[in-house]
Amino acid sequence: MYVLDTNVLIHDPNALLNFEEHDVIIPMTVLEELDNLKSGKQAVAADCRQAIRNIDKLLGDATPKEIEKGVPIVRAEKADPLGRLLILMSTQHSETHSLPEHLNDNKIINTLAALQEKHEGYEIILVSKDINMRLKARGFGVEAQDYHNDQLLDDIDLLPKGYHEFPNSFWDTIEKVETVQREGVTEHILRREGALAQLHINEFVIDEQGFVGRVTDLSSDQIVIRDLHQHDLMDEEVWGLVPRDIYQALALNLLLDPEVHLVNLTGSAGSGKTILALAACIEMTVASKLYKRIIATRSTQGLDEDIGFLPGTEAEKMEPWLGAIVDNLEALHEDDENMTASVDYILSKVPLHFKSMNYIRGRSFQHSLIIIDESQNLTPHQIKTIITRAGNGSKVICLGNLAQIDTPYLSSLSSGLTYMTERFKNFRHGGHIHLQGVPRSALAEYAEANL
């Protein structure tokens, strides 16, 4: 029997369906917490409402006795039910000892301890994203686990970087190659074996001799790598910005490609994620006019709360949260005679909109560039909600540092950014680059090394 904590249902409203043949128990205290959090425009409230609707749908017209006994979980019309859903109404305590009930967490743990004594033949496991609650439960004799269903990796080091680096020459590892010229583009057709078997679509191959290639097509037995010239990549100028290293050049290659509809950029602070994305977006809206507007939003604690009733437009209220966008606009024009005038001019000419995540739900953005900053703080369910807002001809750019997660109950392995990077690694129109650290101020470098 898996007993779900409130934060699991908020993290993933569809968690009820992810325990296969096992029984799923929802304590009455969890339903009360969902009820208290369901009102409002916050993302948490929307997730609570979705979880409540899922519970109601699974229970259907079952009687109270049937609910207490367990209602079969039906996942599809023609599929056989697997497992049961129970609402735990009992508030009885363990006969040996109990925790003080001034906290809802303690109420849940007390109920589970009593349930464990009542059903000795069952393995009862509490599932919670709250590490402290898991520690309390284990100390009280109740088995507890984290929710791992949306965690696709066991080690963050297994996350694709978007490129494979070969020592010396890449061609030293190749026995046979067929090279063709197609519309001025050189492509190499290779057998998909050895290290090449690990490559995914739109990943890059780089070596110490200066070769750079991008995977443009692959099958079960062969792979096609487009030959890119390193000098051309490094000399690519986008709105006055030139890449500092090959990794930034690879990121620009994906950002500027209209056939790539999703780009994930990860990396440490100062690696250039935001400024690269912003420069590419301005270039594609003002110069090439491939897109009509830029939508910028950011995930951080408090941002998905109501943006308030004080005077000011949505953009004015969002501006403090999206200061990184303005800072990078200033950096792009710091060599101008009048930087402030240049930034004001760009903001007046570039269709750049700052949006609260609350107002992205339910909308569809056509021919737009959607920048999601700090996306490591989104759950997989939340990032899916935003990405599905991309309409016809739109491109989504997710930026984040997996070493700086500020949201409770999230880790680098359960982050929505990690989830999307791993899930979309075989998507023909998606790409990912992990940026390396670039030279920063002496103060910043000393702080990172010594603090």
PDB file of C-alpha atoms in Angstrom, residues 152 159-160 200-203 261-264 380 383-384 387-388 398 416-432:
ATOM      1  CA  LEU A 152      14.287   9.449 -15.521  1.00  0.00           C
ATOM      2  CA  LEU A 159      22.211  13.730 -18.414  1.00  0.00           C
ATOM      3  CA  PRO A 160      23.217  14.378 -22.037  1.00  0.00           C
ATOM      4  CA  HIS A 200      21.116  11.487 -30.415  1.00  0.00           C
ATOM      5  CA  ILE A 201      19.575  13.750 -33.013  1.00  0.00           C
ATOM      6  CA  ASN A 202      20.914  17.345 -33.002  1.00  0.00           C
ATOM      7  CA  GLU A 203      23.872  16.439 -30.780  1.00  0.00           C
ATOM      8  CA  HIS A 261      11.638  24.229 -31.841  1.00  0.00           C
ATOM      9  CA  LEU A 262      12.915  23.452 -28.343  1.00  0.00           C
ATOM     10  CA  VAL A 263      16.336  24.419 -26.975  1.00  0.00           C
ATOM     11  CA  ASN A 264      17.443  23.623 -23.414  1.00  0.00           C
ATOM     12  CA  PRO A 380       7.869  18.229 -14.917  1.00  0.00           C
ATOM     13  CA  ILE A 383       7.113  22.779 -17.566  1.00  0.00           C
ATOM     14  CA  LYS A 384       4.853  20.563 -19.664  1.00  0.00           C
ATOM     15  CA  ILE A 387       5.649  24.125 -23.349  1.00  0.00           C
ATOM     16  CA  THR A 388       2.230  23.031 -24.594  1.00  0.00           C
ATOM     17  CA  CYS A 398      14.488  26.766 -21.431  1.00  0.00           C
ATOM     18  CA  GLY A 416      11.397  19.725 -14.924  1.00  0.00           C
ATOM     19  CA  LEU A 417      14.460  20.931 -16.849  1.00  0.00           C
ATOM     20  CA  THR A 418      16.178  17.573 -16.322  1.00  0.00           C
ATOM     21  CA  TYR A 419      12.973  15.759 -17.253  1.00  0.00           C
ATOM     22  CA  MET A 420      12.537  17.701 -20.510  1.00  0.00           C
ATOM     23  CA  THR A 421      16.194  17.356 -21.485  1.00  0.00           C
ATOM     24  CA  GLU A 422      16.103  13.590 -21.058  1.00  0.00           C
ATOM     25  CA  ARG A 423      12.606  13.116 -22.514  1.00  0.00           C
ATOM     26  CA  PHE A 424      13.305  15.207 -25.644  1.00  0.00           C
ATOM     27  CA  LYS A 425      16.777  13.863 -26.441  1.00  0.00           C
ATOM     28  CA  ASN A 426      15.318  11.893 -29.388  1.00  0.00           C
ATOM     29  CA  PHE A 427      13.039  14.722 -30.566  1.00  0.00           C
ATOM     30  CA  ARG A 428      13.989  15.673 -34.117  1.00  0.00           C
ATOM     31  CA  HIS A 429      13.174  19.337 -33.518  1.00  0.00           C
ATOM     32  CA  GLY A 430      14.812  19.674 -30.098  1.00  0.00           C
ATOM     33  CA  GLY A 431      18.329  20.250 -28.821  1.00  0.00           C
ATOM     34  CA  HIS A 432      20.282  20.717 -25.613  1.00  0.00           C
TER      35      HIS A 432
END
